[in-house]
PDB file of C-alpha atoms in Angstrom:
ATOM      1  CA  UNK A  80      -0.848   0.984  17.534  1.00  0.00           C
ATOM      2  CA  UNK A  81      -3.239   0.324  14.481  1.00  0.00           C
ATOM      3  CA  UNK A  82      -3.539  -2.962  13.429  1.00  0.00           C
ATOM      4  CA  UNK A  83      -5.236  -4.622  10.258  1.00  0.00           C
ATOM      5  CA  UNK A  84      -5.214  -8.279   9.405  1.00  0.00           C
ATOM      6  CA  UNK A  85      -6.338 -10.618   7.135  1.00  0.00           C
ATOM      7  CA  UNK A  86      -6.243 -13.609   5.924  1.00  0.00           C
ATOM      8  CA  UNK A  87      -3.262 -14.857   3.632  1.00  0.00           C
ATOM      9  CA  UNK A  88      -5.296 -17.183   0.902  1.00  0.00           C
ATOM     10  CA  UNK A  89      -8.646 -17.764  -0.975  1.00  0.00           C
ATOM     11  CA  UNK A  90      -9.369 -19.892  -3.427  1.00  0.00           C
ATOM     12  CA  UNK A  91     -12.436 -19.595  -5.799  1.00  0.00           C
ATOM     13  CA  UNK A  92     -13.796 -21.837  -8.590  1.00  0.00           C
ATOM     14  CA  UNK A  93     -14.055 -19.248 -11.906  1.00  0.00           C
ATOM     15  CA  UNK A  94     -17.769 -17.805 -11.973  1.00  0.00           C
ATOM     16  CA  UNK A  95     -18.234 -17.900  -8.183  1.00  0.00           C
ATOM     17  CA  UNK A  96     -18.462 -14.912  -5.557  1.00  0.00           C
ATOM     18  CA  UNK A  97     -15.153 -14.458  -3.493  1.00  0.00           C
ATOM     19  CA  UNK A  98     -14.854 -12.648  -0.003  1.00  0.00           C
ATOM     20  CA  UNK A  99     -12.292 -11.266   1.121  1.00  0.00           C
ATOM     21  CA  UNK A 100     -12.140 -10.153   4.744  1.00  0.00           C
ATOM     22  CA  UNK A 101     -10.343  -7.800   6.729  1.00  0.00           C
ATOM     23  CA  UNK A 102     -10.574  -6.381  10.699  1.00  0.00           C
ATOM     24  CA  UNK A 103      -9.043  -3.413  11.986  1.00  0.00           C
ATOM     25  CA  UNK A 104      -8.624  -2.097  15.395  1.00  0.00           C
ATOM     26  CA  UNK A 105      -8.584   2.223  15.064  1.00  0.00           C
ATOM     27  CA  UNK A 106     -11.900   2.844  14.907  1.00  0.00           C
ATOM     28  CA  UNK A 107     -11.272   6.702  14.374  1.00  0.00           C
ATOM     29  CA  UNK A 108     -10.563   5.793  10.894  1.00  0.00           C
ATOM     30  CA  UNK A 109     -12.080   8.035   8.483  1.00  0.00           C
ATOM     31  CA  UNK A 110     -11.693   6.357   4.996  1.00  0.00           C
ATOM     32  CA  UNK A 111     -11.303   2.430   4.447  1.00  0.00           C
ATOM     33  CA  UNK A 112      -9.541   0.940   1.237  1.00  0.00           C
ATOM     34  CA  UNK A 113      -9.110  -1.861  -1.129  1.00  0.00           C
ATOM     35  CA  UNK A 114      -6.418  -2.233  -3.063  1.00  0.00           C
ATOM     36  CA  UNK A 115      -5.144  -4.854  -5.705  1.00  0.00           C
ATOM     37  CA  UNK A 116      -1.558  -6.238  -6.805  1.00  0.00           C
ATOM     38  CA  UNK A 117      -1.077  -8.199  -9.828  1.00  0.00           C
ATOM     39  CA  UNK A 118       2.096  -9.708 -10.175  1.00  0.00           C
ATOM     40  CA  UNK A 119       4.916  -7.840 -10.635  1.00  0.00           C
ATOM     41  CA  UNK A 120       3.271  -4.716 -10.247  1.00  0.00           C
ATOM     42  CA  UNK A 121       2.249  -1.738  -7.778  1.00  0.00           C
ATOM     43  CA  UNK A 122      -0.607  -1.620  -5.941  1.00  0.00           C
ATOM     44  CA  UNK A 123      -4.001  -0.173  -7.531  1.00  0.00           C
ATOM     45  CA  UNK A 124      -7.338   1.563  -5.754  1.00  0.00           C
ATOM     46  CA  UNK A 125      -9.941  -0.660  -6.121  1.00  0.00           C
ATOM     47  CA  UNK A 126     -12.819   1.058  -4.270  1.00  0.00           C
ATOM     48  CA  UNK A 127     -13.036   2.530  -1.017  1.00  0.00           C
ATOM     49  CA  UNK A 128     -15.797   3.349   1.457  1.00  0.00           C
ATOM     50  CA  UNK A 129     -16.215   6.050   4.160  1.00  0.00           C
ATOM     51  CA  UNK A 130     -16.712   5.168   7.180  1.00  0.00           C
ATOM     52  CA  UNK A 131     -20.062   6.417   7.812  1.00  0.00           C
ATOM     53  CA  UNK A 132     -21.316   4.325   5.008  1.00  0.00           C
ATOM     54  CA  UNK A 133     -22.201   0.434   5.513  1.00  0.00           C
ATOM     55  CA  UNK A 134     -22.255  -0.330   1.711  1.00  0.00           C
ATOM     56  CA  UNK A 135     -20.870   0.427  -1.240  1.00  0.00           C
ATOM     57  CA  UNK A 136     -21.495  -1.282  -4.542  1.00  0.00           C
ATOM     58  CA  UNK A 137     -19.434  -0.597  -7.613  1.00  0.00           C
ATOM     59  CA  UNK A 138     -20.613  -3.351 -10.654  1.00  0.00           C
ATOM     60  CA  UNK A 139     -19.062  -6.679  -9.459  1.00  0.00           C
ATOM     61  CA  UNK A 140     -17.521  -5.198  -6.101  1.00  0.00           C
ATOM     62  CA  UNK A 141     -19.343  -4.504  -2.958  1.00  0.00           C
ATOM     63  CA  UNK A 142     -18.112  -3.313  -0.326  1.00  0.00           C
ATOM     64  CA  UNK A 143     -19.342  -3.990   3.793  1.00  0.00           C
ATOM     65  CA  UNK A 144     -18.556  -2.094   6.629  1.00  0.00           C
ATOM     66  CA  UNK A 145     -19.269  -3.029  10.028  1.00  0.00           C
ATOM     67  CA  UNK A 146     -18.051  -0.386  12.347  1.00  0.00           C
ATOM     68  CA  UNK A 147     -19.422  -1.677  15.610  1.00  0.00           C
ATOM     69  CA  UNK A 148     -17.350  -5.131  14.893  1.00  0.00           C
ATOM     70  CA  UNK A 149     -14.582  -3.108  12.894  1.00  0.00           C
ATOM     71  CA  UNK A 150     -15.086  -5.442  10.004  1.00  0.00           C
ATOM     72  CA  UNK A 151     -14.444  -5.050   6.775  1.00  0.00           C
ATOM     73  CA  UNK A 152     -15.268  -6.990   3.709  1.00  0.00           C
ATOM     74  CA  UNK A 153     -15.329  -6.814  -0.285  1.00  0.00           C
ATOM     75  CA  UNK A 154     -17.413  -9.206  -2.526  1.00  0.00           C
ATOM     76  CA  UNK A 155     -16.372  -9.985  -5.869  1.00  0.00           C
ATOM     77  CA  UNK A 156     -19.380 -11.509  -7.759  1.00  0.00           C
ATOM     78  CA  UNK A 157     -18.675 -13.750 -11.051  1.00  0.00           C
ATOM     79  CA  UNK A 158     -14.810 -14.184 -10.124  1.00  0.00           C
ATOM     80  CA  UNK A 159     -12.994 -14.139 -13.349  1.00  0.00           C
ATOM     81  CA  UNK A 160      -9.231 -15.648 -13.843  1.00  0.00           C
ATOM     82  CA  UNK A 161      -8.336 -12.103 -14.012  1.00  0.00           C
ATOM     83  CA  UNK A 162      -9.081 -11.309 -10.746  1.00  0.00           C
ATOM     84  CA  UNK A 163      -6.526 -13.356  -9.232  1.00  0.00           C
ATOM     85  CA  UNK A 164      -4.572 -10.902  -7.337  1.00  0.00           C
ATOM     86  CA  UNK A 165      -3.521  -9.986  -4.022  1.00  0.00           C
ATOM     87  CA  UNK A 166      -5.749  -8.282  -2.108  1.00  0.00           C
ATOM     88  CA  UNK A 167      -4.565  -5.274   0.526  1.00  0.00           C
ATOM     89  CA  UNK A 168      -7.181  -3.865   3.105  1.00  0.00           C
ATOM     90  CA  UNK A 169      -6.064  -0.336   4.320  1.00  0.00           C
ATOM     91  CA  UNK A 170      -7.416   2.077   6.661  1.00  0.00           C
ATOM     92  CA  UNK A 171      -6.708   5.587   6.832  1.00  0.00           C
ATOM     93  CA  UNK A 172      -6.253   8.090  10.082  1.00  0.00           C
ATOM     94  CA  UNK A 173      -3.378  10.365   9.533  1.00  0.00           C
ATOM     95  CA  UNK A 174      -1.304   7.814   7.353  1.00  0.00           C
ATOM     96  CA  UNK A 175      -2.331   4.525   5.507  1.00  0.00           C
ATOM     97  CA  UNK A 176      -1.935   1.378   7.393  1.00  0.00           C
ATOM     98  CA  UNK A 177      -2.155  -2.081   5.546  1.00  0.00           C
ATOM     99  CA  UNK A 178      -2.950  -5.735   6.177  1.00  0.00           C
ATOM    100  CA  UNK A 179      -0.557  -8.439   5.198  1.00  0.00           C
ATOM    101  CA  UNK A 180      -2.795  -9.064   1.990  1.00  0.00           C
ATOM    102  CA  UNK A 181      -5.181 -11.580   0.479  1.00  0.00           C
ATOM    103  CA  UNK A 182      -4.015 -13.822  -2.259  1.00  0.00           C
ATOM    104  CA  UNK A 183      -7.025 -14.659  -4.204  1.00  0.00           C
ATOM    105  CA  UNK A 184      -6.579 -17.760  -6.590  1.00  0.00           C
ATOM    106  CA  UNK A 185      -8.876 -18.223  -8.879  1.00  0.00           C
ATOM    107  CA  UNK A 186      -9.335 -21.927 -10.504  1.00  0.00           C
ATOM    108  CA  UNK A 187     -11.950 -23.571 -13.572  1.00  0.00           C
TER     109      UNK A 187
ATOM    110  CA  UNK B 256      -4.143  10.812 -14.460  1.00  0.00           C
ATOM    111  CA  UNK B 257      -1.608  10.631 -11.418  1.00  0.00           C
ATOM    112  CA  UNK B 258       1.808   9.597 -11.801  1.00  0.00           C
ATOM    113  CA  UNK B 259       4.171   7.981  -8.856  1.00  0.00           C
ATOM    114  CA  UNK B 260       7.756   7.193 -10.567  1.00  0.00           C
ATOM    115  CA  UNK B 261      10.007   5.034  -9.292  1.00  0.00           C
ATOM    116  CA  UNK B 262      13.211   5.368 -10.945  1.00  0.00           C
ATOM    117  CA  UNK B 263      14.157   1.481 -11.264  1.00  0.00           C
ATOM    118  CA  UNK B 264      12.592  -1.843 -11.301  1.00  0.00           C
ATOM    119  CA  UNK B 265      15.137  -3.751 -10.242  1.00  0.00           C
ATOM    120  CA  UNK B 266      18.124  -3.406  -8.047  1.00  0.00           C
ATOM    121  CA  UNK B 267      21.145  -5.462  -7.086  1.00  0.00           C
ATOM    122  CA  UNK B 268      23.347  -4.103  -4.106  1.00  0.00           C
ATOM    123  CA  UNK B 269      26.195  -5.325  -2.132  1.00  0.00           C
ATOM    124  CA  UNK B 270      26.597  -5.816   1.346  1.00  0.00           C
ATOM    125  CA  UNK B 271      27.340  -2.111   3.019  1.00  0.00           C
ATOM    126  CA  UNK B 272      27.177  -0.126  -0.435  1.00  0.00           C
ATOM    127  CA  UNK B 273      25.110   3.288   0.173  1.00  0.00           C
ATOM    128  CA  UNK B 274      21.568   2.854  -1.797  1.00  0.00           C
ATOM    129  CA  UNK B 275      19.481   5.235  -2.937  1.00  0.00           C
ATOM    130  CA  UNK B 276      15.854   4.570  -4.029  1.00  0.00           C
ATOM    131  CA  UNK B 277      14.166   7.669  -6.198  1.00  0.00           C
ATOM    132  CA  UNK B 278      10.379   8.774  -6.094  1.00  0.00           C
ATOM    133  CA  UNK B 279       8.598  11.576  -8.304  1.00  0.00           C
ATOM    134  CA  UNK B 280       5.123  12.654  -8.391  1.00  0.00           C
ATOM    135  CA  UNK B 281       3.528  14.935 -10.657  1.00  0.00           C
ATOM    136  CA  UNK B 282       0.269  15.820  -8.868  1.00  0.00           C
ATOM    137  CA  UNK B 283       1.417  18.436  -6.541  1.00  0.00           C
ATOM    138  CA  UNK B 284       0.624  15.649  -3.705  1.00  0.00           C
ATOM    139  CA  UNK B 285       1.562  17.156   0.145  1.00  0.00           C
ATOM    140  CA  UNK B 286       2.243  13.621   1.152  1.00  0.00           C
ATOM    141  CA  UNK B 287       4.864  11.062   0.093  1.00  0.00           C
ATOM    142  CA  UNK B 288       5.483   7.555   1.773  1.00  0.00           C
ATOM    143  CA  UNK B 289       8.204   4.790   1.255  1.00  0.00           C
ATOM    144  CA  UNK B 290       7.073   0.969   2.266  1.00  0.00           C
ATOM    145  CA  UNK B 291       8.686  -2.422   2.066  1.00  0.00           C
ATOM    146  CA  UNK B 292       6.774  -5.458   0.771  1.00  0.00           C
ATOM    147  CA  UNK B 293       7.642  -9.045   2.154  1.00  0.00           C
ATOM    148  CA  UNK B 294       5.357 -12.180   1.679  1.00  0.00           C
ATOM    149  CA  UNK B 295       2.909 -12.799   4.632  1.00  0.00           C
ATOM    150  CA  UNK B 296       3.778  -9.181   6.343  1.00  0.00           C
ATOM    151  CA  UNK B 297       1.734  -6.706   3.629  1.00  0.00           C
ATOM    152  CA  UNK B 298       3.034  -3.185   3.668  1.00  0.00           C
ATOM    153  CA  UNK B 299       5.190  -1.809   6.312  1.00  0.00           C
ATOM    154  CA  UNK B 300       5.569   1.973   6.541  1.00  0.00           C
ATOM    155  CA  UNK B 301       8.947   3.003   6.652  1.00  0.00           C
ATOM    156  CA  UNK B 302       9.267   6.958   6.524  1.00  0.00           C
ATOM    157  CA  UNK B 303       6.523   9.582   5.564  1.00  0.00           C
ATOM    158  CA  UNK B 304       6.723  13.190   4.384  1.00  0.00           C
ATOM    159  CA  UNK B 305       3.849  15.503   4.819  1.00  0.00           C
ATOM    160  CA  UNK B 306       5.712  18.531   3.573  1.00  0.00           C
ATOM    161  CA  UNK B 307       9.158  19.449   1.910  1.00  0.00           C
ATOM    162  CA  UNK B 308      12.007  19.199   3.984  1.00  0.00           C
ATOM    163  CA  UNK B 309       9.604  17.576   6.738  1.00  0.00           C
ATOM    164  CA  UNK B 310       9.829  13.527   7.570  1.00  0.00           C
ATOM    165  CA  UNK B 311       8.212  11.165   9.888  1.00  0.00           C
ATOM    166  CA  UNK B 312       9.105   7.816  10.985  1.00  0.00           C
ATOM    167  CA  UNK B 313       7.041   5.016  10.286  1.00  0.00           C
ATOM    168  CA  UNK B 314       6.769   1.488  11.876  1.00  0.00           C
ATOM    169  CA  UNK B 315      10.488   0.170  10.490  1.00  0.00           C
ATOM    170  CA  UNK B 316      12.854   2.933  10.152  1.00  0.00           C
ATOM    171  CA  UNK B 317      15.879   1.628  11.255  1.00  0.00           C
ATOM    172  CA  UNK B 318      18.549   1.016   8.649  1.00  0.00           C
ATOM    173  CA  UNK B 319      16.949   3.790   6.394  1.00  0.00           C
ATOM    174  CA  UNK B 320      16.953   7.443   5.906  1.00  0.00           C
ATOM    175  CA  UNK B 321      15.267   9.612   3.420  1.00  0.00           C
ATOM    176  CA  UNK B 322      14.825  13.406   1.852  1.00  0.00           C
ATOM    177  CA  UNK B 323      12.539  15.742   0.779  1.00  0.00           C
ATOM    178  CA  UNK B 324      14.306  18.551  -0.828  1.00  0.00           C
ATOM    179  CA  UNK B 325      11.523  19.322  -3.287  1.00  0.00           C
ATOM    180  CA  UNK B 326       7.656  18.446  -3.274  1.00  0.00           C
ATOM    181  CA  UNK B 327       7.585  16.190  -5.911  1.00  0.00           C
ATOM    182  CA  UNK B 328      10.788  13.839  -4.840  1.00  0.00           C
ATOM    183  CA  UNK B 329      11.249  11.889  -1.840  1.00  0.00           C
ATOM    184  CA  UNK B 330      14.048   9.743  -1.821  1.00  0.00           C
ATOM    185  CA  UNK B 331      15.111   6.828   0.476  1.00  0.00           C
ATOM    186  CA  UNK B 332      18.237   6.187   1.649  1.00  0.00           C
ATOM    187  CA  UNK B 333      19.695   2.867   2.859  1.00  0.00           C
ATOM    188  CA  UNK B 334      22.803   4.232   4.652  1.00  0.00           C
ATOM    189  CA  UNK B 335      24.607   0.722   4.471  1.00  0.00           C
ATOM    190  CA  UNK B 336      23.241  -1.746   2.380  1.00  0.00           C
ATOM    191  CA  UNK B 337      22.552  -5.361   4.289  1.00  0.00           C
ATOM    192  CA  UNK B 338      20.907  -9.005   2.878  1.00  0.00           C
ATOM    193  CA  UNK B 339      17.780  -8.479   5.092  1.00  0.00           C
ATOM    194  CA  UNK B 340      16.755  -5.138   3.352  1.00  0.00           C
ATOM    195  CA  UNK B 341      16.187  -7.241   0.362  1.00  0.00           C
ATOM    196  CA  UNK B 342      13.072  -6.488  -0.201  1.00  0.00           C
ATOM    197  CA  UNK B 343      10.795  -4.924  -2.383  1.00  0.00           C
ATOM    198  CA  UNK B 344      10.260  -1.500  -2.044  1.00  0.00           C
ATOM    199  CA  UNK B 345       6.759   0.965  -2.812  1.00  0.00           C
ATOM    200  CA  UNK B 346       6.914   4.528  -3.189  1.00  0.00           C
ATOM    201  CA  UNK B 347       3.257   6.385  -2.756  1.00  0.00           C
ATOM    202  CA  UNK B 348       1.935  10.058  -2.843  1.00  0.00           C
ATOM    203  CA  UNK B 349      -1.592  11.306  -1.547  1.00  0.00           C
ATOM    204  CA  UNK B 350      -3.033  14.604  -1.312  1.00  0.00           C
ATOM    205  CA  UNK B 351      -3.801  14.423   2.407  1.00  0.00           C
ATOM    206  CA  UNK B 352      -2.777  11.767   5.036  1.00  0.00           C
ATOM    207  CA  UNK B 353      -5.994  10.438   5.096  1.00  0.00           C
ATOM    208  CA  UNK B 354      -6.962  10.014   1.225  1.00  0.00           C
ATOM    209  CA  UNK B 355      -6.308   7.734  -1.477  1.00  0.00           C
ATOM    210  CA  UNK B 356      -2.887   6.625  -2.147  1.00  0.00           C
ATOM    211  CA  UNK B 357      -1.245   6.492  -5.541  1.00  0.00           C
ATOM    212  CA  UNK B 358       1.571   4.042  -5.887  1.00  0.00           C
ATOM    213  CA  UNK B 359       4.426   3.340  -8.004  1.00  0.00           C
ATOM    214  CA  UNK B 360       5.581  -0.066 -10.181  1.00  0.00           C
ATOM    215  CA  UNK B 361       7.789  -0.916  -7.165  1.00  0.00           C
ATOM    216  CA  UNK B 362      11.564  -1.176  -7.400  1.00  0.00           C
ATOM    217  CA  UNK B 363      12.577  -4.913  -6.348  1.00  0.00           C
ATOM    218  CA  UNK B 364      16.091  -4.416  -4.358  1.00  0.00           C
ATOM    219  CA  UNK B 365      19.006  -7.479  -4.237  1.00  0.00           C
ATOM    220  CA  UNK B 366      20.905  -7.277  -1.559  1.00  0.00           C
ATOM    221  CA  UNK B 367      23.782  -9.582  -2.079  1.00  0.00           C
TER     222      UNK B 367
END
């Protein structure tokens, strides 16, 4: 079946860029998420990319695809505090699957 | 804007009580989905709806049931309540299978 992982922790130092990465293996996926969980709450849309794009940039957040290596990536430049989160990867066939979820700490 | 409702935040159950868990959407969404959150595992799909009165198992269905009488609900059903369903538990609509996903506040279930 689908699969999508990534990695379980990142830490940043406040002001720097973060990356957060993510593989999949259905590469008939049609739409590619990010999502974001504060604590305590459900999860929000971030951005999203289709997947005949290889970059999308929305003001801090951009976005990478590489199909041929079914890799995808989102940069966060200027972390702030407030962007400490976890971070969920999804793609998107005929139902949403999700990776376990980056938590992104973010430190002075 | 879209609205997923989740009709509690938190739950406490006991051991083999019947539990249901309550979902509304108000944007006319075809689909509906029910996962379980647990650290270091993400999201696992439980049950999906892509129409009323129409389900589809996910990755974990065992232990759980659910209904779709009308568009807008979609309620899951834990038939008999047990400490590793503890859990916490997201409800989320889209328009199509393939689209964006709106989710609710979670409900955060107790099993004790």
């Amino acid at each position: 079946g689908e699969d999508v992982e990534q990695s379980l922790f990142l830490s940043v130092r406040e002001g720097d860029s973060s990356v957060i990465n993510c593989t999949y293996t259905d590469s008939s996926s049609t739409y590619l998420y990010w999502y974001k969980q504060e604590p305590g709450a459900g999860l929000q849309l971030l951005t999203y990319i289709f997947s005949n794009m290889d970059m999308k940039q929305d003001q801090r957040l951009t976005v990478l695809l590489n199909k041929k290596d079914k890799h995808l990536s989102l940069r966060i430049a200027d972390t702030q505090t407030g962007d400490s989160a976890i971070y969920f990867c999804a793609v998107a066939w005929n139902k949403l699957i999700f990776g376990a979820g980056t938590r992104l700490a973010v430190h002075p | 804007d879209v609205k997923v409702t989740q009709s509690s935040r938190y739950l406490v159950k006991r051991t083999g009580e019947k539990v249901f868990l309550e979902c509304v959407q108000d944007m006319d969404h075809e689909n509906m989905f029910w996962y379980r959150q647990d650290p270091g595992l993400g999201l696992r799909l439980i049950y999906f709806s892509y129409d009323v009165k129409m389900k589809e198992k996910g990755d974990i269905p065992e232990g759980y049931s659910v209904s779709r009488e009308k568009k807008e609900r979609f309620s899951l059903i834990l038939e008999s309540a047990s400490t590793n369903q503890t859990s916490m538990y997201l409800c989320a609509s889209s328009l199509q299978g393939a689209t964006e996903a709106f989710f609710g506040q979670g409900t955060r279930l107790t099993v004790v």
